[in-house]
């Protein structure tokens, strides 16, 4: 339930993002200079089976020990239900939630109207943002990848064990998951 709540709040929150400094040296979200790099290829969100973006080796790399399953406890603000895969075999517990979003591109995250801490990044050559709702440090982080015009792939990492990851570790894990998912999608 927490996972879906955070995913929904990350997608629906309104307000101003707080700019984050980072190694990507991108302009602050919402600034007129913020723009995405060209995509290596277009991947329509409707062609993605979210439960197949991680292969067996990738599940192992990510430390996951459950089978991917459709997320049933809610959806994003557009009604898209993704796929969840978890580590349940001992502390720390954690989840990945993968949601293809055909109704909204990453550019929507760069407008500066989300109540989230947003940082522009790249994932496997694709433009992306990493985001977590303001006031939720230590719970979750999403990496939203620009996969086609007006479409995105949201990969969220959520800690199931309190205080097991700091915010930077959560975002690093989300980015690692997004990198692996994009490798799968660009090989197909």
PDB file of N, CA and C in Angstrom, residues 1-14 45-46 50 70-84 97-106 108-109 114 142-145 147 150-156:
ATOM      1  N   UNK A   1       0.829  -1.190   0.000  1.00  0.00           N
ATOM      2  CA  UNK A   1       0.000   0.000   0.000  1.00  0.00           C
ATOM      3  C   UNK A   1       0.871   1.250   0.000  1.00  0.00           C
ATOM      4  N   UNK A   2       1.942   1.275   0.811  1.00  0.00           N
ATOM      5  CA  UNK A   2       2.854   2.412   0.852  1.00  0.00           C
ATOM      6  C   UNK A   2       3.440   2.671  -0.520  1.00  0.00           C
ATOM      7  N   UNK A   3       3.805   1.613  -1.223  1.00  0.00           N
ATOM      8  CA  UNK A   3       4.397   1.722  -2.546  1.00  0.00           C
ATOM      9  C   UNK A   3       3.483   2.470  -3.496  1.00  0.00           C
ATOM     10  N   UNK A   4       2.238   2.113  -3.539  1.00  0.00           N
ATOM     11  CA  UNK A   4       1.286   2.746  -4.434  1.00  0.00           C
ATOM     12  C   UNK A   4       1.029   4.182  -4.017  1.00  0.00           C
ATOM     13  N   UNK A   5       0.953   4.444  -2.729  1.00  0.00           N
ATOM     14  CA  UNK A   5       0.735   5.795  -2.240  1.00  0.00           C
ATOM     15  C   UNK A   5       1.853   6.710  -2.683  1.00  0.00           C
ATOM     16  N   UNK A   6       3.094   6.244  -2.560  1.00  0.00           N
ATOM     17  CA  UNK A   6       4.224   7.074  -2.958  1.00  0.00           C
ATOM     18  C   UNK A   6       4.240   7.257  -4.463  1.00  0.00           C
ATOM     19  N   UNK A   7       3.954   6.210  -5.223  1.00  0.00           N
ATOM     20  CA  UNK A   7       3.917   6.329  -6.680  1.00  0.00           C
ATOM     21  C   UNK A   7       2.865   7.339  -7.093  1.00  0.00           C
ATOM     22  N   UNK A   8       1.704   7.264  -6.487  1.00  0.00           N
ATOM     23  CA  UNK A   8       0.630   8.188  -6.828  1.00  0.00           C
ATOM     24  C   UNK A   8       0.991   9.607  -6.432  1.00  0.00           C
ATOM     25  N   UNK A   9       1.588   9.789  -5.255  1.00  0.00           N
ATOM     26  CA  UNK A   9       1.928  11.144  -4.832  1.00  0.00           C
ATOM     27  C   UNK A   9       3.046  11.708  -5.690  1.00  0.00           C
ATOM     28  N   UNK A  10       3.959  10.875  -6.130  1.00  0.00           N
ATOM     29  CA  UNK A  10       5.028  11.353  -7.002  1.00  0.00           C
ATOM     30  C   UNK A  10       4.459  11.799  -8.338  1.00  0.00           C
ATOM     31  N   UNK A  11       3.383  11.182  -8.770  1.00  0.00           N
ATOM     32  CA  UNK A  11       2.801  11.507 -10.065  1.00  0.00           C
ATOM     33  C   UNK A  11       1.789  12.631  -9.999  1.00  0.00           C
ATOM     34  N   UNK A  12       1.204  12.891  -8.829  1.00  0.00           N
ATOM     35  CA  UNK A  12       0.119  13.851  -8.786  1.00  0.00           C
ATOM     36  C   UNK A  12       0.432  15.098  -7.981  1.00  0.00           C
ATOM     37  N   UNK A  13       1.524  15.119  -7.257  1.00  0.00           N
ATOM     38  CA  UNK A  13       1.815  16.255  -6.391  1.00  0.00           C
ATOM     39  C   UNK A  13       2.017  17.526  -7.216  1.00  0.00           C
ATOM     40  N   UNK A  14       1.550  18.634  -6.684  1.00  0.00           N
ATOM     41  CA  UNK A  14       1.715  19.925  -7.337  1.00  0.00           C
ATOM     42  C   UNK A  14       2.532  20.829  -6.425  1.00  0.00           C
ATOM     43  N   UNK A  45       5.217   3.218 -24.932  1.00  0.00           N
ATOM     44  CA  UNK A  45       4.857   2.683 -23.613  1.00  0.00           C
ATOM     45  C   UNK A  45       3.854   1.540 -23.725  1.00  0.00           C
ATOM     46  N   UNK A  46       2.982   1.605 -24.708  1.00  0.00           N
ATOM     47  CA  UNK A  46       1.965   0.566 -24.862  1.00  0.00           C
ATOM     48  C   UNK A  46       2.553  -0.770 -25.314  1.00  0.00           C
ATOM     49  N   UNK A  50       5.487  -4.523 -18.391  1.00  0.00           N
ATOM     50  CA  UNK A  50       6.264  -4.112 -17.225  1.00  0.00           C
ATOM     51  C   UNK A  50       6.801  -5.292 -16.425  1.00  0.00           C
ATOM     52  N   UNK A  70       1.682  -8.232 -11.329  1.00  0.00           N
ATOM     53  CA  UNK A  70       0.944  -6.995 -11.585  1.00  0.00           C
ATOM     54  C   UNK A  70       0.639  -6.310 -10.260  1.00  0.00           C
ATOM     55  N   UNK A  71       0.861  -5.008 -10.230  1.00  0.00           N
ATOM     56  CA  UNK A  71       0.528  -4.222  -9.037  1.00  0.00           C
ATOM     57  C   UNK A  71      -0.988  -4.088  -8.977  1.00  0.00           C
ATOM     58  N   UNK A  72      -1.582  -4.486  -7.872  1.00  0.00           N
ATOM     59  CA  UNK A  72      -3.040  -4.462  -7.759  1.00  0.00           C
ATOM     60  C   UNK A  72      -3.546  -3.420  -6.767  1.00  0.00           C
ATOM     61  N   UNK A  73      -2.675  -2.854  -5.963  1.00  0.00           N
ATOM     62  CA  UNK A  73      -3.092  -1.877  -4.950  1.00  0.00           C
ATOM     63  C   UNK A  73      -3.019  -0.458  -5.492  1.00  0.00           C
ATOM     64  N   UNK A  74      -3.810  -0.157  -6.494  1.00  0.00           N
ATOM     65  CA  UNK A  74      -3.859   1.196  -7.015  1.00  0.00           C
ATOM     66  C   UNK A  74      -3.114   1.335  -8.321  1.00  0.00           C
ATOM     67  N   UNK A  75      -3.049   2.558  -8.770  1.00  0.00           N
ATOM     68  CA  UNK A  75      -2.445   2.876 -10.051  1.00  0.00           C
ATOM     69  C   UNK A  75      -1.906   4.295  -9.984  1.00  0.00           C
ATOM     70  N   UNK A  76      -1.250   4.729 -11.056  1.00  0.00           N
ATOM     71  CA  UNK A  76      -0.821   6.116 -11.096  1.00  0.00           C
ATOM     72  C   UNK A  76      -2.022   7.007 -11.406  1.00  0.00           C
ATOM     73  N   UNK A  77      -1.804   8.280 -11.537  1.00  0.00           N
ATOM     74  CA  UNK A  77      -2.930   9.208 -11.713  1.00  0.00           C
ATOM     75  C   UNK A  77      -3.690   9.017 -13.014  1.00  0.00           C
ATOM     76  N   UNK A  78      -3.100   8.278 -13.950  1.00  0.00           N
ATOM     77  CA  UNK A  78      -3.773   8.006 -15.217  1.00  0.00           C
ATOM     78  C   UNK A  78      -4.480   6.654 -15.213  1.00  0.00           C
ATOM     79  N   UNK A  79      -4.336   5.901 -14.132  1.00  0.00           N
ATOM     80  CA  UNK A  79      -4.938   4.576 -14.054  1.00  0.00           C
ATOM     81  C   UNK A  79      -4.040   3.456 -14.538  1.00  0.00           C
ATOM     82  N   UNK A  80      -2.777   3.788 -14.873  1.00  0.00           N
ATOM     83  CA  UNK A  80      -1.824   2.765 -15.318  1.00  0.00           C
ATOM     84  C   UNK A  80      -1.384   1.920 -14.133  1.00  0.00           C
ATOM     85  N   UNK A  81      -1.534   0.621 -14.262  1.00  0.00           N
ATOM     86  CA  UNK A  81      -1.030  -0.280 -13.240  1.00  0.00           C
ATOM     87  C   UNK A  81       0.231  -0.923 -13.773  1.00  0.00           C
ATOM     88  N   UNK A  82       1.239  -0.959 -12.969  1.00  0.00           N
ATOM     89  CA  UNK A  82       2.515  -1.499 -13.386  1.00  0.00           C
ATOM     90  C   UNK A  82       2.754  -2.886 -12.842  1.00  0.00           C
ATOM     91  N   UNK A  83       4.007  -3.177 -12.667  1.00  0.00           N
ATOM     92  CA  UNK A  83       4.436  -4.473 -12.174  1.00  0.00           C
ATOM     93  C   UNK A  83       5.353  -4.248 -10.979  1.00  0.00           C
ATOM     94  N   UNK A  84       5.226  -5.092  -9.985  1.00  0.00           N
ATOM     95  CA  UNK A  84       6.034  -4.982  -8.781  1.00  0.00           C
ATOM     96  C   UNK A  84       6.852  -6.262  -8.612  1.00  0.00           C
ATOM     97  N   UNK A  97       8.786  -0.956  -8.521  1.00  0.00           N
ATOM     98  CA  UNK A  97       7.524  -0.825  -9.229  1.00  0.00           C
ATOM     99  C   UNK A  97       7.843  -0.211 -10.587  1.00  0.00           C
ATOM    100  N   UNK A  98       7.429  -0.866 -11.657  1.00  0.00           N
ATOM    101  CA  UNK A  98       7.686  -0.395 -13.020  1.00  0.00           C
ATOM    102  C   UNK A  98       6.345  -0.083 -13.670  1.00  0.00           C
ATOM    103  N   UNK A  99       6.186   1.174 -14.137  1.00  0.00           N
ATOM    104  CA  UNK A  99       4.927   1.595 -14.745  1.00  0.00           C
ATOM    105  C   UNK A  99       5.195   2.288 -16.086  1.00  0.00           C
ATOM    106  N   UNK A 100       4.794   1.687 -17.202  1.00  0.00           N
ATOM    107  CA  UNK A 100       4.815   2.406 -18.475  1.00  0.00           C
ATOM    108  C   UNK A 100       3.700   3.459 -18.466  1.00  0.00           C
ATOM    109  N   UNK A 101       4.024   4.677 -18.894  1.00  0.00           N
ATOM    110  CA  UNK A 101       3.063   5.778 -18.847  1.00  0.00           C
ATOM    111  C   UNK A 101       2.904   6.360 -20.258  1.00  0.00           C
ATOM    112  N   UNK A 102       1.888   5.912 -21.014  1.00  0.00           N
ATOM    113  CA  UNK A 102       1.708   6.427 -22.369  1.00  0.00           C
ATOM    114  C   UNK A 102       1.104   7.829 -22.435  1.00  0.00           C
ATOM    115  N   UNK A 103       0.604   8.359 -21.313  1.00  0.00           N
ATOM    116  CA  UNK A 103      -0.079   9.654 -21.305  1.00  0.00           C
ATOM    117  C   UNK A 103       0.802  10.837 -20.930  1.00  0.00           C
ATOM    118  N   UNK A 104       2.046  10.601 -20.504  1.00  0.00           N
ATOM    119  CA  UNK A 104       2.847  11.728 -20.014  1.00  0.00           C
ATOM    120  C   UNK A 104       4.330  11.456 -20.215  1.00  0.00           C
ATOM    121  N   UNK A 105       5.017  12.429 -20.787  1.00  0.00           N
ATOM    122  CA  UNK A 105       6.449  12.331 -20.983  1.00  0.00           C
ATOM    123  C   UNK A 105       7.224  12.935 -19.826  1.00  0.00           C
ATOM    124  N   UNK A 106       8.518  12.773 -19.872  1.00  0.00           N
ATOM    125  CA  UNK A 106       9.411  13.307 -18.838  1.00  0.00           C
ATOM    126  C   UNK A 106       9.380  14.833 -18.825  1.00  0.00           C
ATOM    127  N   UNK A 108       7.014  16.742 -18.686  1.00  0.00           N
ATOM    128  CA  UNK A 108       6.043  17.209 -17.688  1.00  0.00           C
ATOM    129  C   UNK A 108       6.707  17.371 -16.319  1.00  0.00           C
ATOM    130  N   UNK A 109       7.706  16.541 -16.029  1.00  0.00           N
ATOM    131  CA  UNK A 109       8.422  16.628 -14.757  1.00  0.00           C
ATOM    132  C   UNK A 109       9.362  17.830 -14.716  1.00  0.00           C
ATOM    133  N   UNK A 114       5.809  20.277  -9.845  1.00  0.00           N
ATOM    134  CA  UNK A 114       5.631  19.078  -9.018  1.00  0.00           C
ATOM    135  C   UNK A 114       6.180  19.365  -7.622  1.00  0.00           C
ATOM    136  N   UNK A 142      11.869   7.576  -7.561  1.00  0.00           N
ATOM    137  CA  UNK A 142      11.501   7.154  -8.913  1.00  0.00           C
ATOM    138  C   UNK A 142      12.493   7.712  -9.915  1.00  0.00           C
ATOM    139  N   UNK A 143      12.758   6.937 -10.948  1.00  0.00           N
ATOM    140  CA  UNK A 143      13.471   7.429 -12.117  1.00  0.00           C
ATOM    141  C   UNK A 143      12.486   7.281 -13.273  1.00  0.00           C
ATOM    142  N   UNK A 144      12.178   8.405 -13.901  1.00  0.00           N
ATOM    143  CA  UNK A 144      11.200   8.457 -14.980  1.00  0.00           C
ATOM    144  C   UNK A 144      11.970   8.715 -16.272  1.00  0.00           C
ATOM    145  N   UNK A 145      11.877   7.767 -17.214  1.00  0.00           N
ATOM    146  CA  UNK A 145      12.690   7.783 -18.429  1.00  0.00           C
ATOM    147  C   UNK A 145      11.861   8.233 -19.625  1.00  0.00           C
ATOM    148  N   UNK A 147      10.865   7.802 -23.052  1.00  0.00           N
ATOM    149  CA  UNK A 147      10.947   6.678 -23.986  1.00  0.00           C
ATOM    150  C   UNK A 147      10.342   6.978 -25.360  1.00  0.00           C
ATOM    151  N   UNK A 150       5.895  12.310 -25.413  1.00  0.00           N
ATOM    152  CA  UNK A 150       4.747  12.287 -24.514  1.00  0.00           C
ATOM    153  C   UNK A 150       4.550  10.996 -23.759  1.00  0.00           C
ATOM    154  N   UNK A 151       5.608  10.151 -23.657  1.00  0.00           N
ATOM    155  CA  UNK A 151       5.507   8.866 -22.976  1.00  0.00           C
ATOM    156  C   UNK A 151       6.740   8.636 -22.104  1.00  0.00           C
ATOM    157  N   UNK A 152       6.546   7.882 -21.033  1.00  0.00           N
ATOM    158  CA  UNK A 152       7.657   7.646 -20.120  1.00  0.00           C
ATOM    159  C   UNK A 152       7.554   6.271 -19.472  1.00  0.00           C
ATOM    160  N   UNK A 153       8.637   5.884 -18.846  1.00  0.00           N
ATOM    161  CA  UNK A 153       8.685   4.660 -18.049  1.00  0.00           C
ATOM    162  C   UNK A 153       9.122   5.065 -16.653  1.00  0.00           C
ATOM    163  N   UNK A 154       8.284   4.775 -15.662  1.00  0.00           N
ATOM    164  CA  UNK A 154       8.573   5.116 -14.273  1.00  0.00           C
ATOM    165  C   UNK A 154       9.075   3.857 -13.557  1.00  0.00           C
ATOM    166  N   UNK A 155      10.289   3.935 -13.028  1.00  0.00           N
ATOM    167  CA  UNK A 155      10.872   2.841 -12.248  1.00  0.00           C
ATOM    168  C   UNK A 155      11.086   3.379 -10.835  1.00  0.00           C
ATOM    169  N   UNK A 156      10.349   2.809  -9.892  1.00  0.00           N
ATOM    170  CA  UNK A 156      10.393   3.293  -8.510  1.00  0.00           C
ATOM    171  C   UNK A 156      10.999   2.231  -7.607  1.00  0.00           C
TER     172      UNK A 156
END
